[in-house]
JSON list of C-alpha atoms in Angstrom, two decimals:
[
{"chain": "A", "resi": 1, "resn": "MET", "atom": "CA", "xyz": [70.25, 130.28, 106.36]},
{"chain": "A", "resi": 2, "resn": "THR", "atom": "CA", "xyz": [67.85, 129.70, 103.49]},
{"chain": "A", "resi": 3, "resn": "ASP", "atom": "CA", "xyz": [65.61, 127.25, 105.40]},
{"chain": "A", "resi": 4, "resn": "ARG", "atom": "CA", "xyz": [65.78, 124.51, 102.79]},
{"chain": "A", "resi": 5, "resn": "LEU", "atom": "CA", "xyz": [65.54, 121.92, 105.59]},
{"chain": "A", "resi": 6, "resn": "GLN", "atom": "CA", "xyz": [63.46, 123.95, 108.02]},
{"chain": "A", "resi": 7, "resn": "ASP", "atom": "CA", "xyz": [62.00, 121.78, 110.82]},
{"chain": "A", "resi": 8, "resn": "LYS", "atom": "CA", "xyz": [63.32, 118.53, 109.32]},
{"chain": "A", "resi": 9, "resn": "VAL", "atom": "CA", "xyz": [65.05, 116.06, 111.63]},
{"chain": "A", "resi": 10, "resn": "ALA", "atom": "CA", "xyz": [68.06, 114.12, 110.37]},
{"chain": "A", "resi": 11, "resn": "ILE", "atom": "CA", "xyz": [70.15, 111.27, 111.72]},
{"chain": "A", "resi": 12, "resn": "ILE", "atom": "CA", "xyz": [73.75, 111.50, 110.47]},
{"chain": "A", "resi": 13, "resn": "THR", "atom": "CA", "xyz": [75.97, 108.54, 111.32]},
{"chain": "A", "resi": 14, "resn": "GLY", "atom": "CA", "xyz": [79.65, 109.29, 111.68]},
{"chain": "A", "resi": 15, "resn": "GLY", "atom": "CA", "xyz": [78.42, 112.86, 112.00]},
{"chain": "A", "resi": 16, "resn": "VAL", "atom": "CA", "xyz": [80.96, 114.38, 114.39]},
{"chain": "A", "resi": 17, "resn": "ALA", "atom": "CA", "xyz": [84.05, 114.69, 112.16]},
{"chain": "A", "resi": 18, "resn": "GLY", "atom": "CA", "xyz": [85.15, 114.88, 108.55]},
{"chain": "A", "resi": 19, "resn": "ILE", "atom": "CA", "xyz": [82.45, 114.49, 105.90]},
{"chain": "A", "resi": 20, "resn": "GLY", "atom": "CA", "xyz": [79.76, 113.76, 108.49]},
{"chain": "A", "resi": 21, "resn": "LEU", "atom": "CA", "xyz": [80.43, 116.98, 110.38]},
{"chain": "A", "resi": 22, "resn": "GLY", "atom": "CA", "xyz": [80.44, 118.88, 107.08]},
{"chain": "A", "resi": 23, "resn": "ILE", "atom": "CA", "xyz": [76.99, 117.48, 106.32]},
{"chain": "A", "resi": 24, "resn": "ALA", "atom": "CA", "xyz": [75.78, 118.39, 109.81]},
{"chain": "A", "resi": 25, "resn": "GLU", "atom": "CA", "xyz": [77.04, 121.97, 109.46]},
{"chain": "A", "resi": 26, "resn": "CYS", "atom": "CA", "xyz": [75.15, 122.41, 106.20]},
{"chain": "A", "resi": 27, "resn": "TYR", "atom": "CA", "xyz": [72.02, 120.84, 107.67]},
{"chain": "A", "resi": 28, "resn": "VAL", "atom": "CA", "xyz": [71.95, 123.06, 110.75]},
{"chain": "A", "resi": 29, "resn": "ARG", "atom": "CA", "xyz": [72.56, 126.11, 108.55]},
{"chain": "A", "resi": 30, "resn": "GLU", "atom": "CA", "xyz": [69.48, 125.15, 106.53]},
{"chain": "A", "resi": 31, "resn": "GLY", "atom": "CA", "xyz": [67.24, 124.83, 109.58]},
{"chain": "A", "resi": 32, "resn": "ALA", "atom": "CA", "xyz": [67.40, 121.10, 110.32]},
{"chain": "A", "resi": 33, "resn": "LYS", "atom": "CA", "xyz": [67.70, 119.44, 113.70]},
{"chain": "A", "resi": 34, "resn": "VAL", "atom": "CA", "xyz": [70.44, 116.83, 113.69]},
{"chain": "A", "resi": 35, "resn": "VAL", "atom": "CA", "xyz": [71.12, 113.63, 115.59]},
{"chain": "A", "resi": 36, "resn": "LEU", "atom": "CA", "xyz": [74.82, 112.84, 115.29]},
{"chain": "A", "resi": 37, "resn": "THR", "atom": "CA", "xyz": [76.21, 109.42, 116.02]},
{"chain": "A", "resi": 38, "resn": "ALA", "atom": "CA", "xyz": [79.68, 107.95, 116.36]},
{"chain": "A", "resi": 39, "resn": "ASN", "atom": "CA", "xyz": [81.09, 104.83, 117.94]},
{"chain": "A", "resi": 40, "resn": "HIS", "atom": "CA", "xyz": [84.42, 106.04, 119.32]},
{"chain": "A", "resi": 41, "resn": "ASN", "atom": "CA", "xyz": [84.63, 109.83, 118.92]},
{"chain": "A", "resi": 42, "resn": "VAL", "atom": "CA", "xyz": [82.59, 110.78, 121.97]},
{"chain": "A", "resi": 43, "resn": "ASP", "atom": "CA", "xyz": [84.57, 113.98, 122.50]},
{"chain": "A", "resi": 44, "resn": "GLY", "atom": "CA", "xyz": [83.79, 115.01, 118.92]},
{"chain": "A", "resi": 45, "resn": "GLY", "atom": "CA", "xyz": [80.11, 114.40, 119.57]},
{"chain": "A", "resi": 46, "resn": "LYS", "atom": "CA", "xyz": [80.11, 116.55, 122.68]},
{"chain": "A", "resi": 47, "resn": "ALA", "atom": "CA", "xyz": [81.97, 119.32, 120.82]},
{"chain": "A", "resi": 48, "resn": "ALA", "atom": "CA", "xyz": [79.47, 119.22, 117.95]},
{"chain": "A", "resi": 49, "resn": "VAL", "atom": "CA", "xyz": [76.49, 119.60, 120.30]},
{"chain": "A", "resi": 50, "resn": "ALA", "atom": "CA", "xyz": [78.24, 122.46, 122.09]},
{"chain": "A", "resi": 51, "resn": "LYS", "atom": "CA", "xyz": [78.78, 124.14, 118.72]},
{"chain": "A", "resi": 52, "resn": "PHE", "atom": "CA", "xyz": [75.27, 123.68, 117.35]},
{"chain": "A", "resi": 53, "resn": "GLY", "atom": "CA", "xyz": [73.29, 123.89, 120.58]},
{"chain": "A", "resi": 54, "resn": "ASP", "atom": "CA", "xyz": [71.34, 121.13, 122.30]},
{"chain": "A", "resi": 55, "resn": "ASP", "atom": "CA", "xyz": [68.07, 122.61, 121.10]},
{"chain": "A", "resi": 56, "resn": "VAL", "atom": "CA", "xyz": [68.90, 121.57, 117.52]},
{"chain": "A", "resi": 57, "resn": "SER", "atom": "CA", "xyz": [71.37, 118.72, 118.01]},
{"chain": "A", "resi": 58, "resn": "LEU", "atom": "CA", "xyz": [71.81, 115.47, 119.89]},
{"chain": "A", "resi": 59, "resn": "PHE", "atom": "CA", "xyz": [74.79, 113.12, 120.10]},
{"chain": "A", "resi": 60, "resn": "ILE", "atom": "CA", "xyz": [74.28, 109.38, 120.57]},
{"chain": "A", "resi": 61, "resn": "GLN", "atom": "CA", "xyz": [77.08, 106.85, 120.77]},
{"chain": "A", "resi": 62, "resn": "GLN", "atom": "CA", "xyz": [76.32, 104.11, 118.26]},
{"chain": "A", "resi": 63, "resn": "ASP", "atom": "CA", "xyz": [77.86, 101.08, 116.60]},
{"chain": "A", "resi": 64, "resn": "VAL", "atom": "CA", "xyz": [76.06, 101.15, 113.25]},
{"chain": "A", "resi": 65, "resn": "ALA", "atom": "CA", "xyz": [76.57, 97.40, 112.80]},
{"chain": "A", "resi": 66, "resn": "VAL", "atom": "CA", "xyz": [74.54, 96.62, 115.95]},
{"chain": "A", "resi": 67, "resn": "GLU", "atom": "CA", "xyz": [70.80, 96.34, 115.36]},
{"chain": "A", "resi": 68, "resn": "ALA", "atom": "CA", "xyz": [69.88, 97.26, 118.94]},
{"chain": "A", "resi": 69, "resn": "ASP", "atom": "CA", "xyz": [71.89, 100.47, 118.61]},
{"chain": "A", "resi": 70, "resn": "TRP", "atom": "CA", "xyz": [69.80, 101.50, 115.62]},
{"chain": "A", "resi": 71, "resn": "GLN", "atom": "CA", "xyz": [66.60, 100.81, 117.52]},
{"chain": "A", "resi": 72, "resn": "ARG", "atom": "CA", "xyz": [67.88, 102.96, 120.40]},
{"chain": "A", "resi": 73, "resn": "VAL", "atom": "CA", "xyz": [68.96, 105.80, 118.09]},
{"chain": "A", "resi": 74, "resn": "ILE", "atom": "CA", "xyz": [65.54, 105.88, 116.42]},
{"chain": "A", "resi": 75, "resn": "LYS", "atom": "CA", "xyz": [63.78, 105.91, 119.81]},
{"chain": "A", "resi": 76, "resn": "GLU", "atom": "CA", "xyz": [65.96, 108.68, 121.24]},
{"chain": "A", "resi": 77, "resn": "THR", "atom": "CA", "xyz": [65.52, 110.74, 118.08]},
{"chain": "A", "resi": 78, "resn": "LEU", "atom": "CA", "xyz": [61.75, 110.51, 118.30]},
{"chain": "A", "resi": 79, "resn": "ASP", "atom": "CA", "xyz": [61.80, 111.13, 122.05]},
{"chain": "A", "resi": 80, "resn": "LYS", "atom": "CA", "xyz": [63.76, 114.38, 121.64]},
{"chain": "A", "resi": 81, "resn": "PHE", "atom": "CA", "xyz": [62.50, 115.77, 118.33]},
{"chain": "A", "resi": 82, "resn": "GLY", "atom": "CA", "xyz": [59.22, 113.95, 117.73]},
{"chain": "A", "resi": 83, "resn": "ARG", "atom": "CA", "xyz": [59.88, 112.98, 114.13]},
{"chain": "A", "resi": 84, "resn": "LEU", "atom": "CA", "xyz": [62.41, 111.70, 111.60]},
{"chain": "A", "resi": 85, "resn": "ASP", "atom": "CA", "xyz": [62.72, 112.99, 108.04]},
{"chain": "A", "resi": 86, "resn": "ILE", "atom": "CA", "xyz": [66.24, 112.13, 106.85]},
{"chain": "A", "resi": 87, "resn": "VAL", "atom": "CA", "xyz": [68.78, 109.38, 107.48]},
{"chain": "A", "resi": 88, "resn": "VAL", "atom": "CA", "xyz": [72.32, 109.94, 106.24]},
{"chain": "A", "resi": 89, "resn": "ASN", "atom": "CA", "xyz": [74.29, 106.69, 106.38]},
{"chain": "A", "resi": 90, "resn": "ASN", "atom": "CA", "xyz": [77.77, 108.18, 106.46]},
{"chain": "A", "resi": 91, "resn": "ALA", "atom": "CA", "xyz": [79.76, 106.13, 108.99]},
{"chain": "A", "resi": 92, "resn": "GLY", "atom": "CA", "xyz": [82.53, 104.06, 107.49]},
{"chain": "A", "resi": 93, "resn": "ILE", "atom": "CA", "xyz": [85.97, 102.60, 108.07]},
{"chain": "A", "resi": 94, "resn": "ALA", "atom": "CA", "xyz": [88.98, 101.80, 105.89]},
{"chain": "A", "resi": 95, "resn": "PRO", "atom": "CA", "xyz": [90.50, 98.33, 105.47]},
{"chain": "A", "resi": 96, "resn": "GLU", "atom": "CA", "xyz": [94.02, 97.15, 106.01]},
{"chain": "A", "resi": 97, "resn": "VAL", "atom": "CA", "xyz": [96.10, 98.18, 102.98]},
{"chain": "A", "resi": 98, "resn": "LYS", "atom": "CA", "xyz": [96.87, 94.78, 101.48]},
{"chain": "A", "resi": 99, "resn": "PRO", "atom": "CA", "xyz": [96.36, 92.80, 98.26]},
{"chain": "A", "resi": 100, "resn": "VAL", "atom": "CA", "xyz": [93.19, 90.74, 98.35]},
{"chain": "A", "resi": 101, "resn": "ASP", "atom": "CA", "xyz": [95.08, 87.45, 98.75]},
{"chain": "A", "resi": 102, "resn": "GLN", "atom": "CA", "xyz": [96.72, 88.81, 101.90]},
{"chain": "A", "resi": 103, "resn": "GLU", "atom": "CA", "xyz": [93.58, 90.39, 103.35]},
{"chain": "A", "resi": 104, "resn": "SER", "atom": "CA", "xyz": [92.50, 88.79, 106.61]},
{"chain": "A", "resi": 105, "resn": "TYR", "atom": "CA", "xyz": [88.98, 87.45, 106.82]},
{"chain": "A", "resi": 106, "resn": "ALA", "atom": "CA", "xyz": [88.58, 89.26, 110.14]},
{"chain": "A", "resi": 107, "resn": "ASP", "atom": "CA", "xyz": [89.38, 92.63, 108.53]},
{"chain": "A", "resi": 108, "resn": "TRP", "atom": "CA", "xyz": [87.13, 91.86, 105.56]},
{"chain": "A", "resi": 109, "resn": "LYS", "atom": "CA", "xyz": [84.21, 91.14, 107.87]},
{"chain": "A", "resi": 110, "resn": "LYS", "atom": "CA", "xyz": [84.91, 94.24, 109.97]},
{"chain": "A", "resi": 111, "resn": "VAL", "atom": "CA", "xyz": [84.80, 96.57, 106.95]},
{"chain": "A", "resi": 112, "resn": "ILE", "atom": "CA", "xyz": [81.72, 94.94, 105.43]},
{"chain": "A", "resi": 113, "resn": "ASN", "atom": "CA", "xyz": [79.99, 94.94, 108.81]},
{"chain": "A", "resi": 114, "resn": "VAL", "atom": "CA", "xyz": [80.37, 98.69, 109.32]},
{"chain": "A", "resi": 115, "resn": "ASN", "atom": "CA", "xyz": [80.25, 100.00, 105.76]},
{"chain": "A", "resi": 116, "resn": "LEU", "atom": "CA", "xyz": [77.56, 97.76, 104.27]},
{"chain": "A", "resi": 117, "resn": "ASN", "atom": "CA", "xyz": [75.68, 96.00, 107.06]},
{"chain": "A", "resi": 118, "resn": "GLY", "atom": "CA", "xyz": [75.51, 99.27, 108.99]},
{"chain": "A", "resi": 119, "resn": "ASN", "atom": "CA", "xyz": [74.00, 100.98, 105.96]},
{"chain": "A", "resi": 120, "resn": "PHE", "atom": "CA", "xyz": [71.48, 98.18, 105.56]},
{"chain": "A", "resi": 121, "resn": "LEU", "atom": "CA", "xyz": [70.34, 98.68, 109.15]},
{"chain": "A", "resi": 122, "resn": "GLY", "atom": "CA", "xyz": [70.11, 102.43, 108.62]},
{"chain": "A", "resi": 123, "resn": "VAL", "atom": "CA", "xyz": [67.98, 101.88, 105.52]},
{"chain": "A", "resi": 124, "resn": "LYS", "atom": "CA", "xyz": [65.80, 99.29, 107.29]},
{"chain": "A", "resi": 125, "resn": "TYR", "atom": "CA", "xyz": [65.04, 101.30, 110.40]},
{"chain": "A", "resi": 126, "resn": "GLY", "atom": "CA", "xyz": [64.93, 104.65, 108.63]},
{"chain": "A", "resi": 127, "resn": "MET", "atom": "CA", "xyz": [62.39, 103.30, 106.16]},
{"chain": "A", "resi": 128, "resn": "GLN", "atom": "CA", "xyz": [60.30, 101.62, 108.85]},
{"chain": "A", "resi": 129, "resn": "THR", "atom": "CA", "xyz": [60.12, 104.91, 110.75]},
{"chain": "A", "resi": 130, "resn": "MET", "atom": "CA", "xyz": [59.47, 107.26, 107.82]},
{"chain": "A", "resi": 131, "resn": "LYS", "atom": "CA", "xyz": [57.29, 105.17, 105.50]},
{"chain": "A", "resi": 132, "resn": "GLY", "atom": "CA", "xyz": [53.92, 106.70, 104.81]},
{"chain": "A", "resi": 133, "resn": "LYS", "atom": "CA", "xyz": [55.04, 110.04, 106.22]},
{"chain": "A", "resi": 134, "resn": "GLY", "atom": "CA", "xyz": [57.70, 110.80, 103.62]},
{"chain": "A", "resi": 135, "resn": "GLY", "atom": "CA", "xyz": [61.44, 110.96, 104.00]},
{"chain": "A", "resi": 136, "resn": "SER", "atom": "CA", "xyz": [64.88, 110.70, 102.46]},
{"chain": "A", "resi": 137, "resn": "ILE", "atom": "CA", "xyz": [67.65, 108.16, 102.98]},
{"chain": "A", "resi": 138, "resn": "ILE", "atom": "CA", "xyz": [71.10, 109.16, 101.77]},
{"chain": "A", "resi": 139, "resn": "ASN", "atom": "CA", "xyz": [73.80, 106.51, 101.60]},
{"chain": "A", "resi": 140, "resn": "VAL", "atom": "CA", "xyz": [77.31, 107.93, 101.46]},
{"chain": "A", "resi": 141, "resn": "SER", "atom": "CA", "xyz": [79.21, 105.53, 99.21]},
{"chain": "A", "resi": 142, "resn": "SER", "atom": "CA", "xyz": [82.37, 106.53, 97.32]},
{"chain": "A", "resi": 143, "resn": "ILE", "atom": "CA", "xyz": [83.87, 106.74, 93.88]},
{"chain": "A", "resi": 144, "resn": "GLU", "atom": "CA", "xyz": [85.29, 103.38, 94.94]},
{"chain": "A", "resi": 145, "resn": "GLY", "atom": "CA", "xyz": [81.79, 102.02, 94.48]},
{"chain": "A", "resi": 146, "resn": "PHE", "atom": "CA", "xyz": [82.41, 102.58, 90.74]},
{"chain": "A", "resi": 147, "resn": "VAL", "atom": "CA", "xyz": [86.12, 101.94, 90.22]},
{"chain": "A", "resi": 148, "resn": "GLY", "atom": "CA", "xyz": [88.53, 99.48, 91.76]},
{"chain": "A", "resi": 149, "resn": "THR", "atom": "CA", "xyz": [91.47, 100.51, 93.90]},
{"chain": "A", "resi": 150, "resn": "VAL", "atom": "CA", "xyz": [94.70, 98.66, 94.57]},
{"chain": "A", "resi": 151, "resn": "ASN", "atom": "CA", "xyz": [94.88, 97.04, 98.03]},
{"chain": "A", "resi": 152, "resn": "ALA", "atom": "CA", "xyz": [91.32, 97.99, 99.05]},
{"chain": "A", "resi": 153, "resn": "ALA", "atom": "CA", "xyz": [89.09, 95.03, 98.10]},
{"chain": "A", "resi": 154, "resn": "PRO", "atom": "CA", "xyz": [86.86, 95.16, 101.24]},
{"chain": "A", "resi": 155, "resn": "TYR", "atom": "CA", "xyz": [86.30, 98.89, 100.82]},
{"chain": "A", "resi": 156, "resn": "ASN", "atom": "CA", "xyz": [85.44, 98.52, 97.13]},
{"chain": "A", "resi": 157, "resn": "ALA", "atom": "CA", "xyz": [83.04, 95.69, 97.93]},
{"chain": "A", "resi": 158, "resn": "SER", "atom": "CA", "xyz": [81.34, 97.64, 100.72]},
{"chain": "A", "resi": 159, "resn": "LYS", "atom": "CA", "xyz": [80.93, 100.79, 98.65]},
{"chain": "A", "resi": 160, "resn": "GLY", "atom": "CA", "xyz": [79.78, 98.93, 95.55]},
{"chain": "A", "resi": 161, "resn": "GLY", "atom": "CA", "xyz": [77.34, 97.01, 97.71]},
{"chain": "A", "resi": 162, "resn": "THR", "atom": "CA", "xyz": [76.01, 100.26, 99.15]},
{"chain": "A", "resi": 163, "resn": "ARG", "atom": "CA", "xyz": [75.47, 101.57, 95.63]},
{"chain": "A", "resi": 164, "resn": "LEU", "atom": "CA", "xyz": [73.20, 98.65, 94.69]},
{"chain": "A", "resi": 165, "resn": "LEU", "atom": "CA", "xyz": [71.57, 98.44, 98.12]},
{"chain": "A", "resi": 166, "resn": "THR", "atom": "CA", "xyz": [70.45, 102.01, 97.45]},
{"chain": "A", "resi": 167, "resn": "LYS", "atom": "CA", "xyz": [68.82, 101.10, 94.15]},
{"chain": "A", "resi": 168, "resn": "ALA", "atom": "CA", "xyz": [67.07, 98.03, 95.56]},
{"chain": "A", "resi": 169, "resn": "ALA", "atom": "CA", "xyz": [65.76, 99.95, 98.58]},
{"chain": "A", "resi": 170, "resn": "ALA", "atom": "CA", "xyz": [64.53, 102.80, 96.38]},
{"chain": "A", "resi": 171, "resn": "LEU", "atom": "CA", "xyz": [62.57, 100.34, 94.24]},
{"chain": "A", "resi": 172, "resn": "ASP", "atom": "CA", "xyz": [61.14, 98.61, 97.32]},
{"chain": "A", "resi": 173, "resn": "SER", "atom": "CA", "xyz": [59.95, 101.95, 98.65]},
{"chain": "A", "resi": 174, "resn": "ALA", "atom": "CA", "xyz": [58.39, 102.92, 95.33]},
{"chain": "A", "resi": 175, "resn": "ALA", "atom": "CA", "xyz": [56.70, 99.54, 94.82]},
{"chain": "A", "resi": 176, "resn": "ASN", "atom": "CA", "xyz": [55.19, 99.64, 98.30]},
{"chain": "A", "resi": 177, "resn": "GLN", "atom": "CA", "xyz": [54.29, 103.35, 98.10]},
{"chain": "A", "resi": 178, "resn": "TYR", "atom": "CA", "xyz": [56.33, 104.15, 101.22]},
{"chain": "A", "resi": 179, "resn": "ASN", "atom": "CA", "xyz": [57.13, 107.69, 100.01]},
{"chain": "A", "resi": 180, "resn": "VAL", "atom": "CA", "xyz": [60.75, 107.37, 101.13]},
{"chain": "A", "resi": 181, "resn": "ARG", "atom": "CA", "xyz": [63.41, 108.32, 98.61]},
{"chain": "A", "resi": 182, "resn": "VAL", "atom": "CA", "xyz": [66.78, 106.52, 98.69]},
{"chain": "A", "resi": 183, "resn": "ASN", "atom": "CA", "xyz": [69.87, 107.86, 96.91]},
{"chain": "A", "resi": 184, "resn": "SER", "atom": "CA", "xyz": [73.62, 107.43, 97.10]},
{"chain": "A", "resi": 185, "resn": "VAL", "atom": "CA", "xyz": [76.37, 110.04, 97.20]},
{"chain": "A", "resi": 186, "resn": "HIS", "atom": "CA", "xyz": [79.84, 109.20, 95.91]},
{"chain": "A", "resi": 187, "resn": "PRO", "atom": "CA", "xyz": [82.62, 111.48, 97.19]},
{"chain": "A", "resi": 188, "resn": "GLY", "atom": "CA", "xyz": [86.00, 111.66, 95.57]},
{"chain": "A", "resi": 189, "resn": "PHE", "atom": "CA", "xyz": [89.06, 112.77, 97.50]},
{"chain": "A", "resi": 190, "resn": "ILE", "atom": "CA", "xyz": [87.88, 114.98, 100.37]},
{"chain": "A", "resi": 191, "resn": "GLN", "atom": "CA", "xyz": [90.02, 117.00, 102.80]},
{"chain": "A", "resi": 192, "resn": "THR", "atom": "CA", "xyz": [89.68, 115.42, 106.24]},
{"chain": "A", "resi": 193, "resn": "PRO", "atom": "CA", "xyz": [92.08, 115.20, 109.19]},
{"chain": "A", "resi": 194, "resn": "ILE", "atom": "CA", "xyz": [93.09, 111.64, 108.32]},
{"chain": "A", "resi": 195, "resn": "LEU", "atom": "CA", "xyz": [94.72, 112.71, 105.03]},
{"chain": "A", "resi": 196, "resn": "THR", "atom": "CA", "xyz": [98.47, 113.32, 105.26]},
{"chain": "A", "resi": 197, "resn": "PRO", "atom": "CA", "xyz": [100.03, 116.12, 103.18]},
{"chain": "A", "resi": 198, "resn": "GLU", "atom": "CA", "xyz": [101.55, 113.45, 100.96]},
{"chain": "A", "resi": 199, "resn": "VAL", "atom": "CA", "xyz": [98.16, 111.89, 100.25]},
{"chain": "A", "resi": 200, "resn": "VAL", "atom": "CA", "xyz": [96.63, 115.31, 99.58]},
{"chain": "A", "resi": 201, "resn": "ASP", "atom": "CA", "xyz": [99.39, 116.04, 97.07]},
{"chain": "A", "resi": 202, "resn": "VAL", "atom": "CA", "xyz": [98.85, 112.77, 95.21]},
{"chain": "A", "resi": 203, "resn": "ALA", "atom": "CA", "xyz": [95.04, 113.14, 95.30]},
{"chain": "A", "resi": 204, "resn": "THR", "atom": "CA", "xyz": [95.25, 116.69, 93.98]},
{"chain": "A", "resi": 205, "resn": "LYS", "atom": "CA", "xyz": [97.28, 115.51, 91.00]},
{"chain": "A", "resi": 206, "resn": "LEU", "atom": "CA", "xyz": [94.75, 112.76, 90.28]},
{"chain": "A", "resi": 207, "resn": "THR", "atom": "CA", "xyz": [91.72, 115.10, 90.39]},
{"chain": "A", "resi": 208, "resn": "PRO", "atom": "CA", "xyz": [90.98, 116.84, 87.07]},
{"chain": "A", "resi": 209, "resn": "VAL", "atom": "CA", "xyz": [89.80, 120.14, 88.59]},
{"chain": "A", "resi": 210, "resn": "GLY", "atom": "CA", "xyz": [93.19, 120.52, 90.27]},
{"chain": "A", "resi": 211, "resn": "HIS", "atom": "CA", "xyz": [92.19, 120.33, 93.93]},
{"chain": "A", "resi": 212, "resn": "ILE", "atom": "CA", "xyz": [90.47, 117.93, 96.29]},
{"chain": "A", "resi": 213, "resn": "GLY", "atom": "CA", "xyz": [87.07, 118.56, 97.82]},
{"chain": "A", "resi": 214, "resn": "GLN", "atom": "CA", "xyz": [85.93, 119.85, 101.20]},
{"chain": "A", "resi": 215, "resn": "PRO", "atom": "CA", "xyz": [83.37, 118.23, 103.53]},
{"chain": "A", "resi": 216, "resn": "LYS", "atom": "CA", "xyz": [81.03, 121.09, 102.65]},
{"chain": "A", "resi": 217, "resn": "ASP", "atom": "CA", "xyz": [80.98, 119.88, 99.04]},
{"chain": "A", "resi": 218, "resn": "ILE", "atom": "CA", "xyz": [79.34, 116.66, 100.20]},
{"chain": "A", "resi": 219, "resn": "GLY", "atom": "CA", "xyz": [77.17, 118.54, 102.68]},
{"chain": "A", "resi": 220, "resn": "GLU", "atom": "CA", "xyz": [75.63, 120.66, 99.94]},
{"chain": "A", "resi": 221, "resn": "ILE", "atom": "CA", "xyz": [74.55, 117.72, 97.79]},
{"chain": "A", "resi": 222, "resn": "CYS", "atom": "CA", "xyz": [73.10, 116.10, 100.92]},
{"chain": "A", "resi": 223, "resn": "VAL", "atom": "CA", "xyz": [71.10, 119.28, 101.58]},
{"chain": "A", "resi": 224, "resn": "TYR", "atom": "CA", "xyz": [69.57, 118.92, 98.13]},
{"chain": "A", "resi": 225, "resn": "LEU", "atom": "CA", "xyz": [68.80, 115.24, 98.65]},
{"chain": "A", "resi": 226, "resn": "GLY", "atom": "CA", "xyz": [67.30, 115.85, 102.08]},
{"chain": "A", "resi": 227, "resn": "SER", "atom": "CA", "xyz": [65.14, 118.71, 100.88]},
{"chain": "A", "resi": 228, "resn": "ASP", "atom": "CA", "xyz": [61.86, 118.68, 99.01]},
{"chain": "A", "resi": 229, "resn": "GLU", "atom": "CA", "xyz": [63.76, 120.01, 95.97]},
{"chain": "A", "resi": 230, "resn": "SER", "atom": "CA", "xyz": [64.80, 116.42, 95.17]},
{"chain": "A", "resi": 231, "resn": "SER", "atom": "CA", "xyz": [61.28, 114.97, 95.34]},
{"chain": "A", "resi": 232, "resn": "PHE", "atom": "CA", "xyz": [61.67, 113.15, 91.99]},
{"chain": "A", "resi": 233, "resn": "ALA", "atom": "CA", "xyz": [65.16, 111.77, 92.68]},
{"chain": "A", "resi": 234, "resn": "THR", "atom": "CA", "xyz": [65.34, 108.20, 93.97]},
{"chain": "A", "resi": 235, "resn": "GLY", "atom": "CA", "xyz": [67.58, 105.24, 93.27]},
{"chain": "A", "resi": 236, "resn": "SER", "atom": "CA", "xyz": [70.15, 107.63, 91.80]},
{"chain": "A", "resi": 237, "resn": "GLU", "atom": "CA", "xyz": [73.89, 108.15, 92.18]},
{"chain": "A", "resi": 238, "resn": "PHE", "atom": "CA", "xyz": [75.33, 111.60, 92.86]},
{"chain": "A", "resi": 239, "resn": "VAL", "atom": "CA", "xyz": [79.06, 111.76, 92.18]},
{"chain": "A", "resi": 240, "resn": "VAL", "atom": "CA", "xyz": [81.00, 114.65, 93.73]},
{"chain": "A", "resi": 241, "resn": "ASP", "atom": "CA", "xyz": [84.62, 114.00, 92.78]},
{"chain": "A", "resi": 242, "resn": "GLY", "atom": "CA", "xyz": [86.09, 116.87, 90.78]},
{"chain": "A", "resi": 243, "resn": "GLY", "atom": "CA", "xyz": [85.84, 114.82, 87.60]},
{"chain": "A", "resi": 244, "resn": "PHE", "atom": "CA", "xyz": [87.86, 111.83, 88.81]},
{"chain": "A", "resi": 245, "resn": "ILE", "atom": "CA", "xyz": [85.75, 109.01, 87.37]},
{"chain": "A", "resi": 246, "resn": "ALA", "atom": "CA", "xyz": [85.00, 110.99, 84.19]},
{"chain": "A", "resi": 247, "resn": "GLN", "atom": "CA", "xyz": [88.55, 110.20, 83.07]}
]
């Protein structure tokens, strides 16, 4: 531990598996207290709290697209830890793999609702809670917020929307002197349990450095953005993709 986040309190949505858990592990290592949320993976939430300890972690079941859930998460965070310093909007879902003309409107709305509307609510309630006191909002977007992907129109739209939501929110905070920084992180291909060996093989070949990333790679940039080291960074994009979009 180097205490880069000592005594800070962070909400991490989708924080009990994959990239979210990687962020949480880095945060706890650096001295933060973490509130982890997930909609379906309750067992993962319980396991994460058992791993970190209930003195520094809390799991709350949350649908990020439901406004009342955000209000409840903020309240329970303040009730347990007394403050909020960081919101990491990490929760997200993938669309049906189809060309845009075959994409169902129901699936489109589902992806946008979680990946973009959920981030908006996290920005809104995080900023309301932290303004004037100082804080950091980190929106986990994707390289697919920069480049298009075949058969993933809703995902591209949600991640591109998150990218510009970040910039607009950062400017709102600055203009109103809220003292809340807002930045986006754009992972490339990251090793998570949902990736099959076949997908890992293809992703490795597409990544210039010759391997895909680990959740810790995203966790480390989120440590920087949550810490006071990044006090002059706001409205910015942090790409962690092994050189993919540099091609």
